[in-house]
């Protein structure tokens, strides 16, 4: 297949036309939130302009069309991760809510005092805090898989941690702080051999590579639309139907019931059982448009383009004196975290903003991962299909400017 035409991709992102402090925008903060192509923006406005109504309730035409649009988005998002059934795809507010849903609706009723949950040292806070809260609620213990100086998980240590009291393993597929692509199929196989269910945080994986939940062999897969060119406030949880059926409800309310009386309530079948209340309908419609857009590019071509860009960007950044890359795993995607000798990352970010360059600085909601390197913060350039090697040249020029300012 021919390579991606980045200029035609860039032309589809209206925001890339704007200037920042009088300079063309160089957006290297996709890991925080991606920009949206015209196709997604239009799908959302078209929904509001022509079909807007509540779903699953009305007999009127708009309500039927809105329901069809919402449910069609579910079908396409489910297919995008090769879920065996569209009914296994639960719409949530995002990765964070998907993880909290699993913590409270799946694990909490199955957890006894003294049981264990295993996560890794490189998790986003959204894959740490819900488990800490649950451990506190139940009297369970959180165990942590360490990683090495390159940012690669220690799988031998993981094997040792996966003892008889472990009720769930929760691991990030691609680290937002270090860029590490974890060997999640291998991790799932090792856990499965011990009968331990695995949750994967796919927030940074789904935008950058083809994800097949069946091939991975996981039990739960969580992701967010806004990291993959879709709207904020919507995301998904995938789990096999048998698991979803065996789970307690999450929140109670409308849309998640079959029958309510004061003698008792009968819940709807999954996925509706986990979608109480009016959902983010337009968000789901935009989510569907985002996966259609990515499908149109082809995830294998997206991955190939971004791998080349990551390699070129890494090489260019390494040419800056005093720059240290944090996270040097053999398998990386989407993210280059770095520090610059003698300059606080926040100063880097503030100064290069005046060159039009947007990066993230701080702990990236993964404080333990950054602390592992003895650091309070890093600067992070994260990339997308709309970035170019020329933009890395602008970043490098801006970093030279930072070095000059700091003598
Ligand atoms: N996990 C990872 C790896 C992430 O990068 C993020 C977002 N920064 C999240 C989870 C949380 O996603 P959200 O804020 O969309 O719920």
mmCIF file of C-alpha atoms and ligand atoms in Angstrom:
data_model
loop_
_atom_site.group_PDB
_atom_site.id
_atom_site.type_symbol
_atom_site.label_atom_id
_atom_site.label_comp_id
_atom_site.label_asym_id
_atom_site.label_seq_id
_atom_site.Cartn_x
_atom_site.Cartn_y
_atom_site.Cartn_z
ATOM 1 C CA UNK A 1 0.000 0.000 0.000
ATOM 2 C CA UNK A 2 1.239 3.546 -0.696
ATOM 3 C CA UNK A 3 2.466 5.568 2.282
ATOM 4 C CA UNK A 4 0.283 8.199 3.911
ATOM 5 C CA UNK A 5 0.096 11.604 2.257
ATOM 6 C CA UNK A 6 0.691 13.775 5.299
ATOM 7 C CA UNK A 7 -0.068 17.056 3.521
ATOM 8 C CA UNK A 8 -3.553 15.880 2.551
ATOM 9 C CA UNK A 9 -4.051 14.653 6.111
ATOM 10 C CA UNK A 10 -2.968 18.012 7.547
ATOM 11 C CA UNK A 11 -5.402 19.825 5.246
ATOM 12 C CA UNK A 12 -8.244 17.972 6.992
ATOM 13 C CA UNK A 13 -7.421 19.529 10.389
ATOM 14 C CA UNK A 14 -8.756 23.109 10.535
ATOM 15 C CA UNK A 15 -6.880 23.904 13.755
ATOM 16 C CA UNK A 16 -3.520 23.300 12.064
ATOM 17 C CA UNK A 17 -4.151 26.487 10.075
ATOM 18 C CA UNK A 18 -4.020 28.673 13.144
ATOM 19 C CA UNK A 19 -1.094 30.581 14.541
ATOM 20 C CA UNK A 20 0.188 30.588 18.106
ATOM 21 C CA UNK A 21 2.095 33.682 19.248
ATOM 22 C CA UNK A 22 2.386 34.617 15.569
ATOM 23 C CA UNK A 23 3.933 31.255 14.599
ATOM 24 C CA UNK A 24 2.363 28.264 12.837
ATOM 25 C CA UNK A 25 1.023 25.804 15.383
ATOM 26 C CA UNK A 26 3.267 22.763 15.907
ATOM 27 C CA UNK A 27 1.072 20.417 17.911
ATOM 28 C CA UNK A 28 3.064 17.780 19.780
ATOM 29 C CA UNK A 29 0.516 17.129 22.537
ATOM 30 C CA UNK A 30 -1.629 14.416 20.998
ATOM 31 C CA UNK A 31 -1.068 12.035 23.930
ATOM 32 C CA UNK A 32 -3.004 14.530 26.066
ATOM 33 C CA UNK A 33 -5.680 14.976 23.412
ATOM 34 C CA UNK A 34 -5.582 14.659 19.625
ATOM 35 C CA UNK A 35 -6.872 17.298 17.212
ATOM 36 C CA UNK A 36 -10.018 16.479 15.210
ATOM 37 C CA UNK A 37 -10.311 16.144 11.455
ATOM 38 C CA UNK A 38 -13.123 17.863 9.557
ATOM 39 C CA UNK A 39 -14.909 14.486 9.192
ATOM 40 C CA UNK A 40 -15.345 14.217 12.976
ATOM 41 C CA UNK A 41 -16.279 17.878 13.502
ATOM 42 C CA UNK A 42 -18.850 17.644 10.683
ATOM 43 C CA UNK A 43 -20.355 14.381 11.949
ATOM 44 C CA UNK A 44 -20.968 15.980 15.350
ATOM 45 C CA UNK A 45 -22.461 19.193 13.951
ATOM 46 C CA UNK A 46 -24.515 17.300 11.372
ATOM 47 C CA UNK A 47 -25.975 15.191 14.177
ATOM 48 C CA UNK A 48 -26.987 18.296 16.132
ATOM 49 C CA UNK A 49 -28.287 20.034 13.027
ATOM 50 C CA UNK A 50 -30.345 17.186 11.606
ATOM 51 C CA UNK A 51 -30.966 14.293 14.027
ATOM 52 C CA UNK A 52 -30.671 15.475 17.597
ATOM 53 C CA UNK A 53 -33.035 13.754 20.048
ATOM 54 C CA UNK A 54 -32.752 11.362 22.961
ATOM 55 C CA UNK A 55 -32.216 7.691 22.123
ATOM 56 C CA UNK A 56 -33.962 4.400 22.909
ATOM 57 C CA UNK A 57 -37.139 6.093 24.123
ATOM 58 C CA UNK A 58 -38.994 7.858 21.382
ATOM 59 C CA UNK A 59 -41.371 6.572 18.752
ATOM 60 C CA UNK A 60 -40.765 9.702 16.721
ATOM 61 C CA UNK A 61 -38.488 9.752 13.707
ATOM 62 C CA UNK A 62 -35.702 11.904 15.153
ATOM 63 C CA UNK A 63 -35.400 9.644 18.174
ATOM 64 C CA UNK A 64 -35.180 6.615 15.904
ATOM 65 C CA UNK A 65 -32.538 8.256 13.755
ATOM 66 C CA UNK A 66 -30.543 9.328 16.816
ATOM 67 C CA UNK A 67 -30.762 5.786 18.185
ATOM 68 C CA UNK A 68 -29.588 4.367 14.851
ATOM 69 C CA UNK A 69 -26.677 6.845 14.732
ATOM 70 C CA UNK A 70 -25.620 5.961 18.291
ATOM 71 C CA UNK A 71 -25.946 2.211 17.782
ATOM 72 C CA UNK A 72 -24.222 2.336 14.408
ATOM 73 C CA UNK A 73 -21.264 4.060 16.086
ATOM 74 C CA UNK A 74 -21.160 1.190 18.586
ATOM 75 C CA UNK A 75 -20.979 -1.325 15.732
ATOM 76 C CA UNK A 76 -18.100 0.511 14.031
ATOM 77 C CA UNK A 77 -16.081 1.099 17.215
ATOM 78 C CA UNK A 78 -16.519 -2.575 18.186
ATOM 79 C CA UNK A 79 -15.345 -3.680 14.743
ATOM 80 C CA UNK A 80 -12.354 -1.335 14.933
ATOM 81 C CA UNK A 81 -10.890 -3.371 17.820
ATOM 82 C CA UNK A 82 -12.185 -6.649 16.338
ATOM 83 C CA UNK A 83 -14.651 -7.312 19.161
ATOM 84 C CA UNK A 84 -16.575 -10.525 18.433
ATOM 85 C CA UNK A 85 -19.891 -8.756 19.075
ATOM 86 C CA UNK A 86 -21.106 -5.144 19.048
ATOM 87 C CA UNK A 87 -23.024 -5.890 22.249
ATOM 88 C CA UNK A 88 -19.696 -6.305 24.057
ATOM 89 C CA UNK A 89 -18.824 -2.639 23.518
ATOM 90 C CA UNK A 90 -19.930 -0.393 26.398
ATOM 91 C CA UNK A 91 -19.813 3.356 25.825
ATOM 92 C CA UNK A 92 -18.307 5.227 28.785
ATOM 93 C CA UNK A 93 -16.945 8.725 29.421
ATOM 94 C CA UNK A 94 -13.467 7.474 28.568
ATOM 95 C CA UNK A 95 -10.663 5.229 29.741
ATOM 96 C CA UNK A 96 -10.938 6.509 33.300
ATOM 97 C CA UNK A 97 -14.597 5.602 33.600
ATOM 98 C CA UNK A 98 -14.047 2.243 31.878
ATOM 99 C CA UNK A 99 -11.459 1.310 34.503
ATOM 100 C CA UNK A 100 -13.634 2.508 37.388
ATOM 101 C CA UNK A 101 -16.517 0.498 35.942
ATOM 102 C CA UNK A 102 -14.445 -2.704 35.990
ATOM 103 C CA UNK A 103 -13.177 -1.931 39.499
ATOM 104 C CA UNK A 104 -16.650 -1.455 40.965
ATOM 105 C CA UNK A 105 -18.906 -3.666 38.826
ATOM 106 C CA UNK A 106 -16.565 -6.607 38.149
ATOM 107 C CA UNK A 107 -13.898 -6.764 40.808
ATOM 108 C CA UNK A 108 -15.457 -5.325 43.947
ATOM 109 C CA UNK A 109 -18.001 -8.152 44.466
ATOM 110 C CA UNK A 110 -15.250 -10.719 43.796
ATOM 111 C CA UNK A 111 -12.623 -9.281 46.115
ATOM 112 C CA UNK A 112 -11.997 -10.548 49.660
ATOM 113 C CA UNK A 113 -9.838 -8.974 52.367
ATOM 114 C CA UNK A 114 -6.240 -10.082 51.761
ATOM 115 C CA UNK A 115 -6.724 -10.494 47.999
ATOM 116 C CA UNK A 116 -4.328 -8.752 45.614
ATOM 117 C CA UNK A 117 -4.520 -6.594 42.507
ATOM 118 C CA UNK A 118 -1.402 -6.202 40.333
ATOM 119 C CA UNK A 119 -0.568 -3.117 38.265
ATOM 120 C CA UNK A 120 2.713 -1.841 36.825
ATOM 121 C CA UNK A 121 4.969 1.004 37.871
ATOM 122 C CA UNK A 122 4.322 2.824 34.571
ATOM 123 C CA UNK A 123 0.536 3.160 34.880
ATOM 124 C CA UNK A 124 -1.432 6.336 34.299
ATOM 125 C CA UNK A 125 -3.102 7.473 37.531
ATOM 126 C CA UNK A 126 -6.424 6.273 36.091
ATOM 127 C CA UNK A 127 -5.064 2.714 36.263
ATOM 128 C CA UNK A 128 -3.739 3.152 39.825
ATOM 129 C CA UNK A 129 -6.180 5.210 41.868
ATOM 130 C CA UNK A 130 -9.395 3.205 41.167
ATOM 131 C CA UNK A 131 -7.555 0.081 42.374
ATOM 132 C CA UNK A 132 -6.206 1.863 45.464
ATOM 133 C CA UNK A 133 -9.738 3.023 46.283
ATOM 134 C CA UNK A 134 -11.065 -0.511 45.810
ATOM 135 C CA UNK A 135 -8.284 -1.995 47.963
ATOM 136 C CA UNK A 136 -9.241 0.441 50.711
ATOM 137 C CA UNK A 137 -12.932 -0.412 50.383
ATOM 138 C CA UNK A 138 -12.318 -4.146 50.624
ATOM 139 C CA UNK A 139 -9.057 -4.561 52.542
ATOM 140 C CA UNK A 140 -7.100 -5.851 49.542
ATOM 141 C CA UNK A 141 -3.497 -5.066 48.552
ATOM 142 C CA UNK A 142 -2.055 -3.434 45.436
ATOM 143 C CA UNK A 143 1.185 -4.947 44.068
ATOM 144 C CA UNK A 144 3.432 -3.250 41.517
ATOM 145 C CA UNK A 145 5.462 -4.703 38.610
ATOM 146 C CA UNK A 146 8.729 -2.744 38.295
ATOM 147 C CA UNK A 147 10.381 -1.671 35.046
ATOM 148 C CA UNK A 148 14.048 -1.307 34.044
ATOM 149 C CA UNK A 149 16.096 1.783 33.142
ATOM 150 C CA UNK A 150 14.875 1.615 29.543
ATOM 151 C CA UNK A 151 11.250 1.606 30.654
ATOM 152 C CA UNK A 152 10.546 -2.079 29.952
ATOM 153 C CA UNK A 153 8.471 -4.150 32.369
ATOM 154 C CA UNK A 154 10.238 -6.861 34.354
ATOM 155 C CA UNK A 155 8.165 -9.906 33.345
ATOM 156 C CA UNK A 156 10.053 -12.229 35.710
ATOM 157 C CA UNK A 157 9.040 -9.978 38.593
ATOM 158 C CA UNK A 158 5.496 -10.028 37.211
ATOM 159 C CA UNK A 159 5.452 -13.843 37.229
ATOM 160 C CA UNK A 160 6.489 -13.804 40.874
ATOM 161 C CA UNK A 161 3.786 -11.293 41.774
ATOM 162 C CA UNK A 162 1.049 -13.329 40.075
ATOM 163 C CA UNK A 163 0.325 -15.502 43.118
ATOM 164 C CA UNK A 164 -2.836 -17.329 44.204
ATOM 165 C CA UNK A 165 -4.446 -14.265 45.815
ATOM 166 C CA UNK A 166 -4.274 -12.076 42.700
ATOM 167 C CA UNK A 167 -7.775 -11.346 41.375
ATOM 168 C CA UNK A 168 -6.847 -8.964 38.532
ATOM 169 C CA UNK A 169 -3.833 -7.734 36.558
ATOM 170 C CA UNK A 170 -4.197 -4.223 35.094
ATOM 171 C CA UNK A 171 -1.500 -3.025 32.667
ATOM 172 C CA UNK A 172 -1.060 -0.203 30.189
ATOM 173 C CA UNK A 173 -0.729 -1.271 26.524
ATOM 174 C CA UNK A 174 1.316 1.797 25.495
ATOM 175 C CA UNK A 175 2.720 4.110 28.192
ATOM 176 C CA UNK A 176 1.730 7.770 27.841
ATOM 177 C CA UNK A 177 4.735 8.854 29.909
ATOM 178 C CA UNK A 178 7.512 6.754 28.319
ATOM 179 C CA UNK A 179 6.074 5.515 25.017
ATOM 180 C CA UNK A 180 6.836 1.883 25.884
ATOM 181 C CA UNK A 181 4.749 -0.648 23.953
ATOM 182 C CA UNK A 182 4.281 -3.475 26.430
ATOM 183 C CA UNK A 183 4.206 -7.115 25.252
ATOM 184 C CA UNK A 184 0.573 -7.385 26.273
ATOM 185 C CA UNK A 185 -0.277 -10.604 24.398
ATOM 186 C CA UNK A 186 2.543 -12.338 26.279
ATOM 187 C CA UNK A 187 1.428 -10.742 29.543
ATOM 188 C CA UNK A 188 -2.178 -11.923 28.985
ATOM 189 C CA UNK A 189 -0.982 -15.457 28.177
ATOM 190 C CA UNK A 190 1.073 -15.661 31.382
ATOM 191 C CA UNK A 191 -1.817 -14.375 33.519
ATOM 192 C CA UNK A 192 -4.338 -16.607 31.767
ATOM 193 C CA UNK A 193 -2.186 -19.652 32.546
ATOM 194 C CA UNK A 194 -2.820 -18.813 36.213
ATOM 195 C CA UNK A 195 -6.494 -18.009 35.746
ATOM 196 C CA UNK A 196 -5.995 -14.282 36.430
ATOM 197 C CA UNK A 197 -8.121 -11.831 34.404
ATOM 198 C CA UNK A 198 -6.285 -8.978 32.648
ATOM 199 C CA UNK A 199 -7.412 -5.406 32.029
ATOM 200 C CA UNK A 200 -5.518 -3.450 29.377
ATOM 201 C CA UNK A 201 -5.430 0.347 29.319
ATOM 202 C CA UNK A 202 -5.417 0.961 25.574
ATOM 203 C CA UNK A 203 -5.768 4.769 25.634
ATOM 204 C CA UNK A 204 -2.418 5.299 23.874
ATOM 205 C CA UNK A 205 -2.431 2.117 21.795
ATOM 206 C CA UNK A 206 -5.643 2.331 19.770
ATOM 207 C CA UNK A 207 -4.667 5.627 18.038
ATOM 208 C CA UNK A 208 -1.290 4.314 16.895
ATOM 209 C CA UNK A 209 -1.608 0.658 15.867
ATOM 210 C CA UNK A 210 -4.189 -1.916 14.831
ATOM 211 C CA UNK A 211 -5.655 -3.413 18.004
ATOM 212 C CA UNK A 212 -7.354 -6.820 17.962
ATOM 213 C CA UNK A 213 -8.772 -7.635 21.389
ATOM 214 C CA UNK A 214 -9.271 -11.282 20.429
ATOM 215 C CA UNK A 215 -5.638 -11.699 19.374
ATOM 216 C CA UNK A 216 -4.437 -9.978 22.566
ATOM 217 C CA UNK A 217 -6.363 -12.400 24.763
ATOM 218 C CA UNK A 218 -7.306 -9.792 27.368
ATOM 219 C CA UNK A 219 -10.452 -9.759 29.508
ATOM 220 C CA UNK A 220 -11.063 -5.987 29.497
ATOM 221 C CA UNK A 221 -9.887 -3.321 27.055
ATOM 222 C CA UNK A 222 -10.335 0.405 27.840
ATOM 223 C CA UNK A 223 -9.857 3.422 25.560
ATOM 224 C CA UNK A 224 -10.878 7.055 24.924
ATOM 225 C CA UNK A 225 -12.213 8.675 21.739
ATOM 226 C CA UNK A 226 -10.372 11.965 22.256
ATOM 227 C CA UNK A 227 -6.934 10.337 21.965
ATOM 228 C CA UNK A 228 -7.930 8.900 18.579
ATOM 229 C CA UNK A 229 -9.223 12.019 16.792
ATOM 230 C CA UNK A 230 -12.732 11.762 18.277
ATOM 231 C CA UNK A 231 -14.624 13.925 20.785
ATOM 232 C CA UNK A 232 -13.910 14.313 24.493
ATOM 233 C CA UNK A 233 -16.243 12.813 27.069
ATOM 234 C CA UNK A 234 -16.713 9.455 25.344
ATOM 235 C CA UNK A 235 -14.775 6.212 25.316
ATOM 236 C CA UNK A 236 -15.331 2.511 25.571
ATOM 237 C CA UNK A 237 -14.941 -0.642 27.573
ATOM 238 C CA UNK A 238 -14.752 -3.969 25.802
ATOM 239 C CA UNK A 239 -15.246 -7.286 27.643
ATOM 240 C CA UNK A 240 -16.602 -10.667 26.520
ATOM 241 C CA UNK A 241 -20.383 -11.074 26.831
ATOM 242 C CA UNK A 242 -20.113 -13.809 29.460
ATOM 243 C CA UNK A 243 -18.058 -11.444 31.650
ATOM 244 C CA UNK A 244 -20.430 -8.510 31.127
ATOM 245 C CA UNK A 245 -23.416 -10.722 31.958
ATOM 246 C CA UNK A 246 -21.759 -11.901 35.177
ATOM 247 C CA UNK A 247 -20.999 -8.339 36.295
ATOM 248 C CA UNK A 248 -23.009 -6.250 38.727
ATOM 249 C CA UNK A 249 -24.526 -3.046 37.365
ATOM 250 C CA UNK A 250 -22.344 0.079 37.622
ATOM 251 C CA UNK A 251 -24.614 3.110 37.975
ATOM 252 C CA UNK A 252 -28.392 2.831 38.309
ATOM 253 C CA UNK A 253 -30.929 4.859 36.379
ATOM 254 C CA UNK A 254 -32.801 5.071 33.121
ATOM 255 C CA UNK A 255 -31.718 3.136 30.008
ATOM 256 C CA UNK A 256 -30.126 0.324 32.058
ATOM 257 C CA UNK A 257 -33.344 -1.414 33.132
ATOM 258 C CA UNK A 258 -35.972 -3.729 31.679
ATOM 259 C CA UNK A 259 -38.560 -3.245 34.403
ATOM 260 C CA UNK A 260 -38.699 -1.150 37.584
ATOM 261 C CA UNK A 261 -41.081 -1.549 40.474
ATOM 262 C CA UNK A 262 -40.748 -1.079 44.218
ATOM 263 C CA UNK A 263 -40.672 -4.859 44.553
ATOM 264 C CA UNK A 264 -37.432 -4.911 42.594
ATOM 265 C CA UNK A 265 -35.781 -3.986 39.335
ATOM 266 C CA UNK A 266 -34.776 -6.110 36.385
ATOM 267 C CA UNK A 267 -31.685 -4.926 34.529
ATOM 268 C CA UNK A 268 -31.294 -4.656 30.783
ATOM 269 C CA UNK A 269 -28.836 -6.930 28.960
ATOM 270 C CA UNK A 270 -25.302 -5.637 28.267
ATOM 271 C CA UNK A 271 -24.235 -3.189 26.988
ATOM 272 C CA UNK A 272 -27.284 -1.126 28.091
ATOM 273 C CA UNK A 273 -26.966 -2.484 31.644
ATOM 274 C CA UNK A 274 -23.826 -0.333 32.006
ATOM 275 C CA UNK A 275 -25.091 2.792 30.260
ATOM 276 C CA UNK A 276 -27.384 4.424 32.836
ATOM 277 C CA UNK A 277 -28.792 7.806 31.912
ATOM 278 C CA UNK A 278 -28.686 9.775 28.685
ATOM 279 C CA UNK A 279 -25.281 9.076 27.170
ATOM 280 C CA UNK A 280 -22.987 11.368 25.192
ATOM 281 C CA UNK A 281 -24.916 10.708 21.976
ATOM 282 C CA UNK A 282 -23.169 13.243 19.753
ATOM 283 C CA UNK A 283 -19.853 12.130 21.232
ATOM 284 C CA UNK A 284 -20.532 8.538 20.219
ATOM 285 C CA UNK A 285 -21.479 9.721 16.731
ATOM 286 C CA UNK A 286 -18.153 11.568 16.534
ATOM 287 C CA UNK A 287 -16.360 8.496 17.899
ATOM 288 C CA UNK A 288 -17.847 6.464 15.033
ATOM 289 C CA UNK A 289 -16.680 9.093 12.550
ATOM 290 C CA UNK A 290 -13.171 8.983 14.061
ATOM 291 C CA UNK A 291 -12.810 5.216 13.628
ATOM 292 C CA UNK A 292 -14.167 5.497 10.076
ATOM 293 C CA UNK A 293 -11.537 8.148 9.402
ATOM 294 C CA UNK A 294 -8.746 5.978 10.846
ATOM 295 C CA UNK A 295 -10.058 2.975 8.906
ATOM 296 C CA UNK A 296 -9.831 5.089 5.769
ATOM 297 C CA UNK A 297 -6.147 5.757 6.438
ATOM 298 C CA UNK A 298 -5.489 2.136 7.427
ATOM 299 C CA UNK A 299 -3.992 1.445 10.862
ATOM 300 C CA UNK A 300 -1.005 -0.395 9.407
ATOM 301 C CA UNK A 301 -0.103 2.677 7.361
ATOM 302 C CA UNK A 302 -0.670 4.912 10.412
ATOM 303 C CA UNK A 303 1.680 2.719 12.457
ATOM 304 C CA UNK A 304 4.333 2.662 9.709
ATOM 305 C CA UNK A 305 4.207 6.444 9.216
ATOM 306 C CA UNK A 306 4.414 7.155 12.934
ATOM 307 C CA UNK A 307 7.237 4.649 13.497
ATOM 308 C CA UNK A 308 9.343 6.450 10.882
ATOM 309 C CA UNK A 309 8.420 9.822 12.386
ATOM 310 C CA UNK A 310 9.277 8.639 15.909
ATOM 311 C CA UNK A 311 12.690 7.409 14.720
ATOM 312 C CA UNK A 312 13.434 10.644 12.846
ATOM 313 C CA UNK A 313 12.206 12.781 15.760
ATOM 314 C CA UNK A 314 14.264 10.815 18.279
ATOM 315 C CA UNK A 315 17.394 11.203 16.167
ATOM 316 C CA UNK A 316 16.869 14.954 15.802
ATOM 317 C CA UNK A 317 16.227 15.471 19.515
ATOM 318 C CA UNK A 318 19.359 13.490 20.379
ATOM 319 C CA UNK A 319 21.372 16.084 18.436
ATOM 320 C CA UNK A 320 20.513 18.732 21.064
ATOM 321 C CA UNK A 321 23.366 18.987 23.610
ATOM 322 C CA UNK A 322 22.282 18.129 27.154
ATOM 323 C CA UNK A 323 19.036 16.475 26.066
ATOM 324 C CA UNK A 324 18.243 13.131 27.708
ATOM 325 C CA UNK A 325 15.503 10.859 26.456
ATOM 326 C CA UNK A 326 13.484 9.263 29.261
ATOM 327 C CA UNK A 327 12.156 5.899 28.135
ATOM 328 C CA UNK A 328 14.329 4.033 25.649
ATOM 329 C CA UNK A 329 12.425 0.771 25.279
ATOM 330 C CA UNK A 330 13.015 -1.255 22.119
ATOM 331 C CA UNK A 331 9.305 -1.052 21.316
ATOM 332 C CA UNK A 332 7.933 2.493 21.512
ATOM 333 C CA UNK A 333 5.009 4.413 20.054
ATOM 334 C CA UNK A 334 3.794 7.970 19.935
ATOM 335 C CA UNK A 335 5.788 9.567 22.735
ATOM 336 C CA UNK A 336 9.248 11.065 23.342
ATOM 337 C CA UNK A 337 9.768 12.127 26.960
ATOM 338 C CA UNK A 338 12.940 14.105 27.656
ATOM 339 C CA UNK A 339 14.803 16.443 29.972
ATOM 340 C CA UNK A 340 17.323 19.170 29.199
ATOM 341 C CA UNK A 341 20.269 19.605 31.569
ATOM 342 C CA UNK A 342 19.905 22.665 33.784
ATOM 343 C CA UNK A 343 16.392 23.606 32.621
ATOM 344 C CA UNK A 344 13.137 22.737 34.369
ATOM 345 C CA UNK A 345 10.679 21.042 31.984
ATOM 346 C CA UNK A 346 8.047 23.701 32.720
ATOM 347 C CA UNK A 347 10.468 26.372 31.513
ATOM 348 C CA UNK A 348 11.099 24.373 28.324
ATOM 349 C CA UNK A 349 7.366 24.145 27.666
ATOM 350 C CA UNK A 350 6.719 27.816 28.385
ATOM 351 C CA UNK A 351 9.564 29.072 26.202
ATOM 352 C CA UNK A 352 8.898 26.856 23.195
ATOM 353 C CA UNK A 353 5.205 27.815 23.298
ATOM 354 C CA UNK A 354 6.457 31.143 21.949
ATOM 355 C CA UNK A 355 7.849 29.261 18.947
ATOM 356 C CA UNK A 356 4.333 27.890 18.366
ATOM 357 C CA UNK A 357 5.302 24.472 19.719
ATOM 358 C CA UNK A 358 2.813 22.745 22.062
ATOM 359 C CA UNK A 359 4.242 20.013 24.276
ATOM 360 C CA UNK A 360 3.230 18.660 27.679
ATOM 361 C CA UNK A 361 5.430 19.098 30.715
ATOM 362 C CA UNK A 362 5.037 17.563 34.154
ATOM 363 C CA UNK A 363 4.378 14.068 35.420
ATOM 364 C CA UNK A 364 1.858 13.177 32.683
ATOM 365 C CA UNK A 365 -0.533 11.682 35.275
ATOM 366 C CA UNK A 366 2.027 8.933 35.811
ATOM 367 C CA UNK A 367 3.938 10.217 38.837
ATOM 368 C CA UNK A 368 5.382 6.823 39.856
ATOM 369 C CA UNK A 369 6.767 6.242 36.328
ATOM 370 C CA UNK A 370 8.575 9.595 36.309
ATOM 371 C CA UNK A 371 9.680 9.217 39.952
ATOM 372 C CA UNK A 372 11.280 5.869 38.968
ATOM 373 C CA UNK A 373 13.854 7.963 37.058
ATOM 374 C CA UNK A 374 14.389 10.231 40.072
ATOM 375 C CA UNK A 375 12.597 13.054 38.262
ATOM 376 C CA UNK A 376 9.677 15.300 39.236
ATOM 377 C CA UNK A 377 8.791 16.037 35.614
ATOM 378 C CA UNK A 378 9.745 15.596 31.970
ATOM 379 C CA UNK A 379 8.982 17.398 28.745
ATOM 380 C CA UNK A 380 6.977 15.233 26.385
ATOM 381 C CA UNK A 381 6.568 15.517 22.631
ATOM 382 C CA UNK A 382 3.798 13.206 21.485
ATOM 383 C CA UNK A 383 2.910 12.678 17.876
ATOM 384 C CA UNK A 384 0.092 11.869 15.498
ATOM 385 C CA UNK A 385 -0.495 11.218 11.790
ATOM 386 C CA UNK A 386 -0.578 14.970 11.150
ATOM 387 C CA UNK A 387 2.966 15.619 12.419
ATOM 388 C CA UNK A 388 6.014 15.907 10.167
ATOM 389 C CA UNK A 389 9.794 15.673 10.386
ATOM 390 C CA UNK A 390 9.907 19.416 9.570
ATOM 391 C CA UNK A 391 7.954 20.043 12.786
ATOM 392 C CA UNK A 392 10.639 18.197 14.743
ATOM 393 C CA UNK A 393 13.136 20.609 13.171
ATOM 394 C CA UNK A 394 11.071 23.493 14.588
ATOM 395 C CA UNK A 395 11.076 21.788 18.002
ATOM 396 C CA UNK A 396 14.846 21.327 17.853
ATOM 397 C CA UNK A 397 15.376 24.967 16.853
ATOM 398 C CA UNK A 398 13.147 26.030 19.761
ATOM 399 C CA UNK A 399 15.170 23.837 22.152
ATOM 400 C CA UNK A 400 18.377 25.502 20.963
ATOM 401 C CA UNK A 401 16.666 28.797 21.829
ATOM 402 C CA UNK A 402 15.941 27.460 25.323
ATOM 403 C CA UNK A 403 19.586 26.459 25.787
ATOM 404 C CA UNK A 404 20.760 29.920 24.747
ATOM 405 C CA UNK A 405 18.415 31.594 27.233
ATOM 406 C CA UNK A 406 19.756 29.407 30.008
ATOM 407 C CA UNK A 407 23.361 30.042 28.985
HETATM 408 N N1 LIG B 1 -4.414 5.842 30.328
HETATM 409 C C1 LIG B 1 -3.493 6.411 29.551
HETATM 410 C C2 LIG B 1 -2.286 5.613 29.138
HETATM 411 C C3 LIG B 1 -3.648 7.728 29.144
HETATM 412 O O1 LIG B 1 -2.726 8.297 28.372
HETATM 413 C C4 LIG B 1 -4.799 8.441 29.551
HETATM 414 C C5 LIG B 1 -5.009 9.883 29.162
HETATM 415 N N2 LIG B 1 -3.885 10.717 29.367
HETATM 416 C C6 LIG B 1 -5.734 7.800 30.351
HETATM 417 C C7 LIG B 1 -5.511 6.491 30.704
HETATM 418 C C8 LIG B 1 -6.976 8.476 30.833
HETATM 419 O O2 LIG B 1 -7.821 8.725 29.763
HETATM 420 P P1 LIG B 1 -9.067 9.702 29.932
HETATM 421 O O3 LIG B 1 -8.547 10.941 30.588
HETATM 422 O O4 LIG B 1 -9.514 9.932 28.516
HETATM 423 O O5 LIG B 1 -10.071 8.981 30.754
#
